[in-house]
Amino acid sequence: MRSLLTKYKLVIRFILTFVLVYGVLSIGYKFYLDFSEDSKYYPDYMTHLVGKQTESILTGFGYRTNIVPHTEESSLMVFVNQKYLARIIEGCNGMSVIILFIAFVVSFRDTFKRTFLFILAGSVLIYAVNLIRIVLLTVGLYKYPWRSEVMHEVIFPLAIYGMVFLLWMFWVRHFSIQTKSANV
């Protein structure tokens, strides 16, 4: 048993670190959501921010856009030219993807500074790509409503998770301590 633990020490450490970081961040995010229930930003600050930024970008591209709180559920309704197209729920704000990204990067950590900077840059990139995803999805729903399922279920999740996967591979190949010690 000891030889197996020694042999797979890096794998076990990765799994334990990933589960711990992912669990702590997810629980922290759950507390954030619980405390956001009665805030002035509906449904929570991050989702509200994504909604407002989506509205600004679409308006900047010439689409008359309104983002309004949904009256029956915890979401924001997206209207383009007074046509209800979509809703932005808490899951659309990208935070769960960022939490997943952070847990992986910390599990394959490098120096504190590099790890922190990569997490910061990657999180900003994920947030920006997610915002672009919502904007493009809204435009797609406006112009091609019959393609809504393939856009929402396949194309845009593939884009966001594909980008996260590429960031992970870049991190592991170029920065992580485990990769450096395996190459020695």
mmCIF file of N, CA, C and O in Angstrom, residues 13 44 85:
data_model
loop_
_atom_site.group_PDB
_atom_site.id
_atom_site.type_symbol
_atom_site.label_atom_id
_atom_site.label_comp_id
_atom_site.label_asym_id
_atom_site.label_seq_id
_atom_site.Cartn_x
_atom_site.Cartn_y
_atom_site.Cartn_z
ATOM 1 N N ARG A 13 -2.047 13.992 -4.445
ATOM 2 C CA ARG A 13 -1.968 15.384 -4.004
ATOM 3 C C ARG A 13 -2.805 16.292 -4.910
ATOM 4 O O ARG A 13 -3.495 17.186 -4.437
ATOM 5 N N ASP A 44 -28.065 38.611 -8.129
ATOM 6 C CA ASP A 44 -26.874 38.779 -7.305
ATOM 7 C C ASP A 44 -25.963 39.737 -8.056
ATOM 8 O O ASP A 44 -26.199 40.033 -9.238
ATOM 9 N N LEU A 85 -35.971 37.565 -25.549
ATOM 10 C CA LEU A 85 -35.144 36.555 -26.196
ATOM 11 C C LEU A 85 -34.589 35.509 -25.250
ATOM 12 O O LEU A 85 -34.479 34.348 -25.607
#
